[in-house]
Structures are given as C-alpha cells and as structure tokens.
Tab-separated table of C-alpha atoms and ligand atoms in Angstrom:
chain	number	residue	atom	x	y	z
A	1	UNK	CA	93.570	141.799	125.642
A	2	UNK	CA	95.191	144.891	124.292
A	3	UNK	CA	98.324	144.503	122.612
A	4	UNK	CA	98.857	148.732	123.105
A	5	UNK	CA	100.313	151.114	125.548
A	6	UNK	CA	101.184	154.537	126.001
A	7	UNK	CA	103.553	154.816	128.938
A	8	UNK	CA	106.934	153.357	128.950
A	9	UNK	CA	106.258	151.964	132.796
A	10	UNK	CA	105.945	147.819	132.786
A	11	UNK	CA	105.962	145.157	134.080
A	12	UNK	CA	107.674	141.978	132.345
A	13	UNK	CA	106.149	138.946	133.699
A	14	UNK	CA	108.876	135.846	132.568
A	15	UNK	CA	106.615	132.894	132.327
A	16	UNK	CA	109.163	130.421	131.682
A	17	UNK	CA	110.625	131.149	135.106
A	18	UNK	CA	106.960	130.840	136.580
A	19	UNK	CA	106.880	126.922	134.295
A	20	UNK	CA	110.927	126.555	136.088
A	21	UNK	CA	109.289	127.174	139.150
A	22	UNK	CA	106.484	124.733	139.402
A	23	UNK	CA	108.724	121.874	138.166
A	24	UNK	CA	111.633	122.242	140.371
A	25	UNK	CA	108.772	122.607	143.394
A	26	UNK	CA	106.986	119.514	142.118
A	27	UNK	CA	110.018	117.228	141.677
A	28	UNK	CA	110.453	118.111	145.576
A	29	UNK	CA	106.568	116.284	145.565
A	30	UNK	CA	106.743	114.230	142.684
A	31	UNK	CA	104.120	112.271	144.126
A	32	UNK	CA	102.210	115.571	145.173
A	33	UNK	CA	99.085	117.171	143.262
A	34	UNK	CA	100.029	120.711	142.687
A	35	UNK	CA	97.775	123.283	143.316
A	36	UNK	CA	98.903	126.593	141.502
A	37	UNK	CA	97.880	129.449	143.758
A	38	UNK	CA	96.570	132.177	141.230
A	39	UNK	CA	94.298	134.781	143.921
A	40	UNK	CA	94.598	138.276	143.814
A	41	UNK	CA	95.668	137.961	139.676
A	42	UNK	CA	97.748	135.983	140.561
A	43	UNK	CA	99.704	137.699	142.496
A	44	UNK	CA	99.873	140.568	140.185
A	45	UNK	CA	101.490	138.771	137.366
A	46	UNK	CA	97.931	137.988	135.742
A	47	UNK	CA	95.787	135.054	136.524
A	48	UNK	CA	93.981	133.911	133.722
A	49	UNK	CA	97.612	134.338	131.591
A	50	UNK	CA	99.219	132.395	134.079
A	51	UNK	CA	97.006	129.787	134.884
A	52	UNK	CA	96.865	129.557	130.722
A	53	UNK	CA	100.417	128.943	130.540
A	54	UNK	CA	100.823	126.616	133.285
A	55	UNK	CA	97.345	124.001	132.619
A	56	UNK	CA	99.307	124.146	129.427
A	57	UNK	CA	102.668	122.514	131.000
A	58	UNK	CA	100.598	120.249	133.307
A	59	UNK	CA	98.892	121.869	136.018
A	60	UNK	CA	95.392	120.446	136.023
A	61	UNK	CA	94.636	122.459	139.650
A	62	UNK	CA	94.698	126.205	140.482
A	63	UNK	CA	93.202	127.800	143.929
A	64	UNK	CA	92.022	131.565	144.266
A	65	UNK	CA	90.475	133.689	147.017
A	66	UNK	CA	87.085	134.586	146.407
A	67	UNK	CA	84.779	132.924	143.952
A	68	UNK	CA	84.375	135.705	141.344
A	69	UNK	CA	88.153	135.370	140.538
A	70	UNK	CA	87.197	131.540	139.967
A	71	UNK	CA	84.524	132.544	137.767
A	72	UNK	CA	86.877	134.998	136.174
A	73	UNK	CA	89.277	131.870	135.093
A	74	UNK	CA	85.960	130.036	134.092
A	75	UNK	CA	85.103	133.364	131.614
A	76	UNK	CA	88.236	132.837	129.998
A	77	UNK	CA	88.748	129.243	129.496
A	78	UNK	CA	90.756	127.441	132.146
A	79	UNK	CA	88.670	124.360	132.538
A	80	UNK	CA	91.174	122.510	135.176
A	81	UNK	CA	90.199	122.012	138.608
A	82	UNK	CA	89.178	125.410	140.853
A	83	UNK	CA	89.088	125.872	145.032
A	84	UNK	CA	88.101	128.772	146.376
A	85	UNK	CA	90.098	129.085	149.652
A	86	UNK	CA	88.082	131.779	151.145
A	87	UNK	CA	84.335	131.532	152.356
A	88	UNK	CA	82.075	131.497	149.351
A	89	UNK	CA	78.879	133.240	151.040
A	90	UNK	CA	76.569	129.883	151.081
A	91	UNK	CA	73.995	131.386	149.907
A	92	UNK	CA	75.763	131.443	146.726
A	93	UNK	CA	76.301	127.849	146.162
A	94	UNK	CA	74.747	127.737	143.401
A	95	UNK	CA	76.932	130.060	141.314
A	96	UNK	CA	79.664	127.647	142.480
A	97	UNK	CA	78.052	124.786	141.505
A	98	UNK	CA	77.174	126.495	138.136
A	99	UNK	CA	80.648	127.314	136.843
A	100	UNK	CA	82.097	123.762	138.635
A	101	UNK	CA	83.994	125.481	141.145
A	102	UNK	CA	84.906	124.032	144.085
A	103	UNK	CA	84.069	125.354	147.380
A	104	UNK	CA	85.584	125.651	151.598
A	105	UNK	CA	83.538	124.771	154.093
A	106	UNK	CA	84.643	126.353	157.183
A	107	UNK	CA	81.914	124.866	159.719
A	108	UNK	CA	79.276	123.204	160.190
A	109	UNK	CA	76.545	126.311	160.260
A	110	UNK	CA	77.839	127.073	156.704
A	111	UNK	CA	76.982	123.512	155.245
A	112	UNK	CA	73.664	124.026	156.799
A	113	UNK	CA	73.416	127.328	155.184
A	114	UNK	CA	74.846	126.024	151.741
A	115	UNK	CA	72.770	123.346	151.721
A	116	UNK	CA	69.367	124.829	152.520
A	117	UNK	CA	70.484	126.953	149.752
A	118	UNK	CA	70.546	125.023	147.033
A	119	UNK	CA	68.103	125.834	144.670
A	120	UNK	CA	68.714	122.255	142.060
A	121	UNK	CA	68.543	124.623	139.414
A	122	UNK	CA	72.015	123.132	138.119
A	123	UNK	CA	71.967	119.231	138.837
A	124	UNK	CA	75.623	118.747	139.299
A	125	UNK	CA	77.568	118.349	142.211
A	126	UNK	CA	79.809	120.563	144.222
A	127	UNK	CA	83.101	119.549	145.370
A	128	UNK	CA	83.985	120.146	149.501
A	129	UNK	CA	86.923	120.978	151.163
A	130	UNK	CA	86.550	121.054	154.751
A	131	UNK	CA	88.982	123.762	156.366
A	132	UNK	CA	90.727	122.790	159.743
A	133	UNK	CA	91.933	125.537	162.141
A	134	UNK	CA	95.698	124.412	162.858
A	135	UNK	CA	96.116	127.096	164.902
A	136	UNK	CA	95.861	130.276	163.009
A	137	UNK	CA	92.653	130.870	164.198
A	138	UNK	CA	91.227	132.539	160.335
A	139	UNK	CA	89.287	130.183	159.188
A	140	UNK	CA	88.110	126.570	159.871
A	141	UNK	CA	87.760	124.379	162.781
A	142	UNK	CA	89.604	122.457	165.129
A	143	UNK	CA	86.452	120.375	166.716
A	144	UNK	CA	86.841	116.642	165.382
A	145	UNK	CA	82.805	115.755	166.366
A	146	UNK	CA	82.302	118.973	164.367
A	147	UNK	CA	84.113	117.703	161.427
A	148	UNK	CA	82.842	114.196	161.401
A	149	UNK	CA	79.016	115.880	161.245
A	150	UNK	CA	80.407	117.856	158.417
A	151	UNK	CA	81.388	114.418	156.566
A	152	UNK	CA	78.084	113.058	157.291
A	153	UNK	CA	75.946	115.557	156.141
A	154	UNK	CA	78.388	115.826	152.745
A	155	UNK	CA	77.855	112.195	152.349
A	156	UNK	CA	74.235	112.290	152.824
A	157	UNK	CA	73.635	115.163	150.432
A	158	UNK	CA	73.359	113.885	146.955
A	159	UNK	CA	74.927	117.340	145.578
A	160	UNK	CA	78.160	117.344	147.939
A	161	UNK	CA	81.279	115.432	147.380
A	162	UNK	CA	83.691	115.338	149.848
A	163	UNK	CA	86.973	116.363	148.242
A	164	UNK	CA	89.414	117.358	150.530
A	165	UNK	CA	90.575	118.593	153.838
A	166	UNK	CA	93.009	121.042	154.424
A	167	UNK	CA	94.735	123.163	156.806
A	168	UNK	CA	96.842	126.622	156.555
A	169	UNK	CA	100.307	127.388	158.271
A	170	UNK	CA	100.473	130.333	160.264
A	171	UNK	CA	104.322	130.454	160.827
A	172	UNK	CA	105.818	128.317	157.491
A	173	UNK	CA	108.525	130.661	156.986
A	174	UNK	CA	109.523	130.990	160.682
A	175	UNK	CA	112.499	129.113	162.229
A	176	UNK	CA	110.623	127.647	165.166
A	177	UNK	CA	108.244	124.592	166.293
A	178	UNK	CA	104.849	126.487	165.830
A	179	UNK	CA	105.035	124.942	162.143
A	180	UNK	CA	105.727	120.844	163.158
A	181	UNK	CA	102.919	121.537	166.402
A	182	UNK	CA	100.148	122.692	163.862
A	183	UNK	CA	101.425	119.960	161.576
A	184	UNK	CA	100.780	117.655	164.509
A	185	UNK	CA	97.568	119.487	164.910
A	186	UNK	CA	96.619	119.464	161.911
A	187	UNK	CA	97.332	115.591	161.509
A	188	UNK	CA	95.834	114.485	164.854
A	189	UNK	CA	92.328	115.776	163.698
A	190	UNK	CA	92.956	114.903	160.437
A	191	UNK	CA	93.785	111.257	161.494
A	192	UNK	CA	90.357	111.162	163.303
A	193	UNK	CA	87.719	111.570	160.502
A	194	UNK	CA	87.785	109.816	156.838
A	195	UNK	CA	90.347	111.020	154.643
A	196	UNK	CA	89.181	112.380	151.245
A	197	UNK	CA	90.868	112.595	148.353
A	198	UNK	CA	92.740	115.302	148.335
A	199	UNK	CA	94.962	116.367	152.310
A	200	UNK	CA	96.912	119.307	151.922
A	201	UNK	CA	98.476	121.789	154.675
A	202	UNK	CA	101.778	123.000	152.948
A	203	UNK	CA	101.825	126.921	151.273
A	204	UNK	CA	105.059	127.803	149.327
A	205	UNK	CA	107.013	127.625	153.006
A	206	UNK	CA	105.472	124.665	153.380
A	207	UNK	CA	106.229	123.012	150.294
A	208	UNK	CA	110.164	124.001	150.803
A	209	UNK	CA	110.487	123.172	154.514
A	210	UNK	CA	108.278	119.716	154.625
A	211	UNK	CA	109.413	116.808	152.952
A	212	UNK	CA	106.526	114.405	154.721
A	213	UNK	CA	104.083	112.653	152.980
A	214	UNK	CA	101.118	112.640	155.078
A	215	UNK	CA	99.512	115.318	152.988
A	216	UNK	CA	99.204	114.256	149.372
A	217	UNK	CA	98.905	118.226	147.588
A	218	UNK	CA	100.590	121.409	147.983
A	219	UNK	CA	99.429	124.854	147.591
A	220	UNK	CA	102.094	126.875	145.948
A	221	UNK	CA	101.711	130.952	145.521
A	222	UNK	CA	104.696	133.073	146.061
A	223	UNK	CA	107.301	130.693	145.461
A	224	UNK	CA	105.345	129.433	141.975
A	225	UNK	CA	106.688	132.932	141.256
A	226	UNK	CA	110.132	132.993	142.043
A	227	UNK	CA	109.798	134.579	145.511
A	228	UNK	CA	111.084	133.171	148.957
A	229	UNK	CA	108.881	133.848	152.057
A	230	UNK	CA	111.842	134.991	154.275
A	231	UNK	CA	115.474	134.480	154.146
A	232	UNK	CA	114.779	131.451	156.424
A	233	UNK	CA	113.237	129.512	154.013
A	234	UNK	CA	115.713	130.819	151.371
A	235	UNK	CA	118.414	129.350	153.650
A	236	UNK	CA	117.011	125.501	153.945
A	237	UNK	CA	115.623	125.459	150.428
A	238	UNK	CA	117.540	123.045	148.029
A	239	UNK	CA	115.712	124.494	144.769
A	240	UNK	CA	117.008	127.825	143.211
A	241	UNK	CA	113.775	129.780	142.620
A	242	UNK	CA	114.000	132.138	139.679
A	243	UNK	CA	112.057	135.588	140.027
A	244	UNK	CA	109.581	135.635	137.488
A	245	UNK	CA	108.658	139.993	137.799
A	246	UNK	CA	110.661	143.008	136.251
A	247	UNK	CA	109.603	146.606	136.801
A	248	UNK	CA	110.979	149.388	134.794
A	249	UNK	CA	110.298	152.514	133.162
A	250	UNK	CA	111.748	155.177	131.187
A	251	UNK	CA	112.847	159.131	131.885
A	252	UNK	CA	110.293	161.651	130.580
A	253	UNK	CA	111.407	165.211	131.952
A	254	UNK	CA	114.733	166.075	133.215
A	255	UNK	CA	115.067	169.550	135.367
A	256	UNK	CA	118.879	170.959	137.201
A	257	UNK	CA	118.238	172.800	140.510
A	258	UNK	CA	120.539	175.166	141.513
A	259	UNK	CA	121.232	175.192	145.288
A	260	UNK	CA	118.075	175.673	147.535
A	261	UNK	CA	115.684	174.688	144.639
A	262	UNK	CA	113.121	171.675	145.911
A	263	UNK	CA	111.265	168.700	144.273
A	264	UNK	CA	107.875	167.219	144.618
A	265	UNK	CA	105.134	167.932	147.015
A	266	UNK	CA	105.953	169.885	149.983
A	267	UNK	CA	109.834	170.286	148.249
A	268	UNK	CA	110.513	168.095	150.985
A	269	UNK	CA	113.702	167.628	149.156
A	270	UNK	CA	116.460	170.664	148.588
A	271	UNK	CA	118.957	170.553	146.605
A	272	UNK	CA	122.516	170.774	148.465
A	273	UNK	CA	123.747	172.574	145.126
A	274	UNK	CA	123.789	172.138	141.541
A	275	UNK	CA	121.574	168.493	140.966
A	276	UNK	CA	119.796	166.901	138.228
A	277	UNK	CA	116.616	165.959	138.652
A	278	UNK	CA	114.715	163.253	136.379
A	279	UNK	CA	110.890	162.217	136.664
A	280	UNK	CA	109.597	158.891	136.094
A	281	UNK	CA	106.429	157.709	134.971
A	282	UNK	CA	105.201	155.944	138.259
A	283	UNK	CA	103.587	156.660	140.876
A	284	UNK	CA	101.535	155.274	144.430
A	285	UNK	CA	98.633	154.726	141.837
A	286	UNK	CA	100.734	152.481	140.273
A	287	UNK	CA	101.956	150.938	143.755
A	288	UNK	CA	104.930	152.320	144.450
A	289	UNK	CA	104.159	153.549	147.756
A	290	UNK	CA	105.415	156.580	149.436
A	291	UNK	CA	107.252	155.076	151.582
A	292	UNK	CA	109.811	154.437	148.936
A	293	UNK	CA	111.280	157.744	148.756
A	294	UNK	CA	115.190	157.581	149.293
A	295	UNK	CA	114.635	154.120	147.654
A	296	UNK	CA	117.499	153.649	144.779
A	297	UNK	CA	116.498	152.554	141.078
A	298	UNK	CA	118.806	152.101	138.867
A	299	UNK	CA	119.929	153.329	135.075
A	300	UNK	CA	121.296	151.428	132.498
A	301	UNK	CA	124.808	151.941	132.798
A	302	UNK	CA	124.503	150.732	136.603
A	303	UNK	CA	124.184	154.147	138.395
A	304	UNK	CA	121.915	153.897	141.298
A	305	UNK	CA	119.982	157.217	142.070
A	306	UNK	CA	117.196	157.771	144.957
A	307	UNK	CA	114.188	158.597	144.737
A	308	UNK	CA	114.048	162.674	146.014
A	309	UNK	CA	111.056	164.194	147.719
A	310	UNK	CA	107.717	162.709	147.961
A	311	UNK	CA	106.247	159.812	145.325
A	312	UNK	CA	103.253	161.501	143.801
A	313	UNK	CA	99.975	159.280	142.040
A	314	UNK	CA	101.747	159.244	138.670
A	315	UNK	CA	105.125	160.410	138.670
A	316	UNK	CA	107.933	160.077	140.902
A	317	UNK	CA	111.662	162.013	140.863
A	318	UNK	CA	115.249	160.987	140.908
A	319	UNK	CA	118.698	162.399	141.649
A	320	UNK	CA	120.612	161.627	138.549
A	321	UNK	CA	123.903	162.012	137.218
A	322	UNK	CA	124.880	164.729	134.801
A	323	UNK	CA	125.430	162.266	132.191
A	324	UNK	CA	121.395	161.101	132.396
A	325	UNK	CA	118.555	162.051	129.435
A	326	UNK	CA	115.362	161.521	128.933
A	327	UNK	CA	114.493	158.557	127.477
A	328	UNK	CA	117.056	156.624	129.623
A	329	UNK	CA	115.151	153.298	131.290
A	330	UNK	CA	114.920	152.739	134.143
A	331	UNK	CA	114.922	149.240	136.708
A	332	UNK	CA	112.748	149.760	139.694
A	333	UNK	CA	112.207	145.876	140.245
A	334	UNK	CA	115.199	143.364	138.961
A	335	UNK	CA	114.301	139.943	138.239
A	336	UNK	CA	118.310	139.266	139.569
A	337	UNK	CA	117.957	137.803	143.242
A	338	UNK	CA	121.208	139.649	143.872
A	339	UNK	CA	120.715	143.419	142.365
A	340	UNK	CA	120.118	145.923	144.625
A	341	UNK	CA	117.074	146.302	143.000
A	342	UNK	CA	115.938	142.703	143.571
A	343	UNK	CA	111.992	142.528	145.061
A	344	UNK	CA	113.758	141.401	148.478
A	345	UNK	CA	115.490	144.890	148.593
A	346	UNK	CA	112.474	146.906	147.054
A	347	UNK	CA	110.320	145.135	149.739
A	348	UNK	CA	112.589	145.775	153.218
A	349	UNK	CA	113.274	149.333	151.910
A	350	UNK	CA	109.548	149.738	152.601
A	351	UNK	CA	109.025	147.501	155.111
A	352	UNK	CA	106.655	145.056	153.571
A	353	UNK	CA	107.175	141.919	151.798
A	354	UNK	CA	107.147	140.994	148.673
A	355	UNK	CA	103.680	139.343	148.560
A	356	UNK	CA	102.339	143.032	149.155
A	357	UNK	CA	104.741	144.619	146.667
A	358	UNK	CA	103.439	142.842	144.336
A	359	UNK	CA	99.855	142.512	144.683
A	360	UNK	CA	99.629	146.628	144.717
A	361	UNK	CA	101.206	146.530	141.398
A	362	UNK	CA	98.271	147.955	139.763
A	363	UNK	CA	96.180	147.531	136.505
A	364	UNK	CA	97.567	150.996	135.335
A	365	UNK	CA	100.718	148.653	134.144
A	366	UNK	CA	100.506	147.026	131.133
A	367	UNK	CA	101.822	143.336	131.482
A	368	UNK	CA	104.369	141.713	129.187
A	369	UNK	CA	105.045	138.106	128.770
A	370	UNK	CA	108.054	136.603	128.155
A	371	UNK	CA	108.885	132.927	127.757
A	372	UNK	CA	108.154	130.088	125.102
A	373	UNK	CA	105.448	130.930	122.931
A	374	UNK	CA	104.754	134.094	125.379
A	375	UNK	CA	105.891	137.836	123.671
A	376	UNK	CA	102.458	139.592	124.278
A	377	UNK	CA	100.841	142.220	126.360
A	378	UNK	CA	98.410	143.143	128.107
A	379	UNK	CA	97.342	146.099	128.688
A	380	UNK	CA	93.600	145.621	131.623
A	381	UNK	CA	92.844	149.579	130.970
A	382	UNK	CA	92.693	149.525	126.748
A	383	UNK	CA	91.249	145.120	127.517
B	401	LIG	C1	97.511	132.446	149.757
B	401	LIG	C2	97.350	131.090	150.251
B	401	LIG	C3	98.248	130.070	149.874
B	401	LIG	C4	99.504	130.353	149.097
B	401	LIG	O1	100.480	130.890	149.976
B	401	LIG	P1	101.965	131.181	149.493
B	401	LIG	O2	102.685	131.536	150.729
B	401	LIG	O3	101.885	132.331	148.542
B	401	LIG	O4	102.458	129.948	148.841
B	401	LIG	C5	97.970	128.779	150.271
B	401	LIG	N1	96.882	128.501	151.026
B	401	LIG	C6	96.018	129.441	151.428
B	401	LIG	C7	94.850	129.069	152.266
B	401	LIG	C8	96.231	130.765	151.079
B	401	LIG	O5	95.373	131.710	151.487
C-alpha cells in the first residue's frame, strides 16, 4: 500500500457510507446472513480495503467472482467466510480447498470433475453451493433429479459439505413478474431437495424489492455501495442509500482559442470564437470513456463545463469560463445523489450503468479512504 501519488486525479472511496449501507440493508433482513459482494475489487472501490473495514463492523461473509480474487482476500488477511460465485475450474479444487474458500457447483459433470480431482493433499473440507438456473439461463441448473444426485454425491464425499443453494435474478430491478416467477422457480426446486444451511436468491434489487423469508441470506453488491440498480428500485426502496464514490481532479494546462482554433484528436471540436480551454488529468485509460465527450464536470464555484473534442488515454479538455486557472479541481463523479454530476447522470450520459462506470475505474487512480479510522491511500501502481 502506497501512501504516494503524483497526479491530482482520485478517487475518494467514503467507507462509512459503505458501513451506513450494509446496516440500513441488513435491518431490512435482520434475520438475514449478509453476504458482502466484493468481485471485480469490489466494485472498484478496493476489495481487500473494503472487505477490511466491513469484517471489522460485522460482516463475517463476502462473495467474489473468480477464485484468485478469493485468494487475493486470503493474501491479505480477511479470514471470514469466502464464495466464489463463478465456476472455479474443478480441476482446481484443491487451491480452493487450500485457502478455505468456498466453491459453486453448477452441475453435476463438475462435481464429478471436482471430485476426481482431488488430490487429499490438504485434508480439509470444501464448502458447496449448488447453483440453480431460475431462469437466467448463466449458470446452474433447473433439473431437481439433477440436484438431488448433486446432494448425494456431496454427502457421500467425506471432503464436501453441502453449504448452500442459491439462485440469481435476471430481472431484480425490473417492474414486472419475471422476478416473483423465478422466485417461484427458484423455490419450487428448491422446496424439492434438502435445504442446506445457507438459501439465498436476492442481489442488491433483490434485497430492496423482497421482504420474504424463504431465503435466509442476501447477496448485496451495488447497493452495499450506495448505488440503486434503476430508478425502479430507487422508487420502492424505503432505505436512503448513500453513494460511497467521488471522482475528481485538478486543471493542469489552460489554452484560449481564437475563433476556428480546434481541440483534441481530430479537432473535432472548433471554437465558435474566443474560448478557454482547460485539460484535465484523465483519460479512457483511466475509464472515462469516449463516449463522454459533451459530458459536463463541474468546478468549484458550481460552473458546469463540457467536455470538448475527443477524450484521449490520459488527458481530457474542457470549455471553461474566463474566470478558470490551473490548479482549479475539478468533480467528475459527485457522491450527492442529486448533482448533476451524480454516478446516475455520469452513467446515462454514456449509456451504461453505474456498475460498469465503476468497475472501469482503473488502477491508474489512487484510492482514498474516508470514514472512521479510514484517511489513507492507496495508490495499486507505487503498491
Ligand atoms: C454480482 C452478483 C451479485 C451482486 O449483485 P448486485 O446487483 O451488485 O447486488 C449477486 N449474486 C451474483 C451471482 C452476482 O454475480
């Protein structure tokens, strides 16, 4: 962890919000476990920080993608519980069963696989979750005898413990009945095999929308960070989810055109007649995509100024007013859910969402904690 940087582009990660967010979520399910989705670096913000700060303030279960990010939390210290949601390639196990990660098992062929496997070089068990295909059709099954034979030949393995069975919503933040019929689905198949300890269906859409109790943990991601999945879900939800991300940066050139004059790449963008131009620190290799030109960030006296001609890897340019210098900051991303600048806004403007805005946020910026006993960086290109 390097406490150093040398650009003036960030990201502040508020932790605190992240802790506000997994209470008010949880006292929705105070009877729920909650499983702290931390994949992709957790979402950007930085997993092993965040999972850190949160098995802290009582999170004793965290779920990634792939099993080297759970053997990334491993290599620095979280020793609460770890699922891998994806498929861990069975013939990796092993690895699994090494670091005390547990594992999906998407069908029966990849028990079989998993199992022939094993090499007993680490006698301890592995934990199972068995995935169910609700009707997103990515992973798992649907086929109850197929399920059952996965049960059986968990219980007769003395290495396997069933754990858990679980199910993913394709349409949570939707306002129609595709989520209560794969619900249904999910609790008719469910319903039909031995229930293991842990039954769990409901993402961060989930978790807002369903109040039922069938399922006894929830698998929060997004909304863990202060982010609704669509204004439907905003709509229903009764908690008040605080963003948790800031992105800003600060002016390092300044240049007037005089009418005619372009900016950028292709000078895609002419000036109409005398215009100030400022350049920013950030670029598509920092994931601000391309697509954001005409985008407006915003100065800190509460001008808002587009981005002009293209984005380029490391830079970026503005239209500012006359009254703007170098060294001025600059919000890209507001942590306010009402700014113009808000992720919401920064998202639609380039039609994506706000999972994918901030997932491309890339290691290039340093990360800065705020909250209770937070106030450090980290910098992954000096780590
Ligand atoms: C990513 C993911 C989640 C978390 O989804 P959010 O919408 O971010 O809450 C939960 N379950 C599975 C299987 C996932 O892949």
């Amino acid at each position: 962890m390097s406490e150093k940087y040398y650009r003036h582009t960030v990201i502040d990660v508020d932790l605190e919000a992240v802790d506000e967010n997994y209470r008010m979520i949880q006292n929705l399910h105070p009877d729920k476990t909650f499983i702290a989705v931390v994949k992709a670096n957790a979402y950007g913000l930085g997993s092993v920080t965040v999972a850190d700060y949160l098995a802290a303030r009582g999170v004793g279960f965290f779920a990634v993608a792939t099993l080297d990010e759970a053997i990334e939390l491993r290599m620095h210290g979280i020793r609460e519980k770890v699922l891998v949601l994806g498929a861990v390639p069975p013939e990796d196990i092993n690895k699994a069963i090494q670091h005390r990660i547990a594992v999906t098992a998407p069908n029966l062929e990849w028990l079989y696989e998993a199992c022939s496997s094993m090499d007993g070089r680490y006698d301890k068990e592995v934990w199972i979750h068995i995935k169910v295909n609700s009707g997103m059709n990515r992973l798992g099954t649907s086929d109850i005898g197929e399920i059952s034979r996965m049960i059986e030949e968990i219980d007769n393995n003395e290495h396997f413990i069933y754990e858990g069975i679980y199910s993913h919503f394709s349409s949570a933040d939707i306002d129609s009945d595709v989520n209560a019929r794969e619900y249904d689905e999910f609790k008719r198949i469910t319903g039909a095999v031995k229930r293991p300890r842990y039954v769990h269906i409901q993402n961060s859409a989930g978790a807002l929308r369903v109040k039922d109790d069938y399922c006894n943990a929830i698998r929060v991601g997004i909304s863990l960070y202060g982010y609704y999945t669509s204004g439907y879900i905003e709509s229903i939800s009764e908690v008040k989810l605080k963003p948790s991300v800031m992105l800003s940066t600060k002016v390092t050139d300044m240049h007037t055109l005089s009418e005619g004059e372009g900016v950028s790449y292709g000078l895609t963008h002419r000036a109409q007649g005398r215009e100030k131009i400022a350049t920013l620190p950030i670029g598509y290799a920092d994931g601000l995509l391309r697509r954001q030109t005409g985008y407006e960030v915003r100065l800190e006296d509460g001008t808002n100024c587009p981005i002009t001609g293209r984005v380029c890897m490391d830079s970026a340019m503005i239209s500012v007013p006359e009254s703007a210098e170098i060294g001025d900051r600059v919000i890209i991303i507001d942590p306010e859910r009402e700014s113009e600048q808000s992720m919401e806004n920064y998202s639609v403007y380039s039609e994506t969402i706000s999972y994918e805005s901030l997932t491309i946020l890339s290691r290039r910026i340093p990360r800065i904690y705020r909250g209770e006993k937070a106030g450090f960086v980290h910098n992954e290109v000096l780590k």
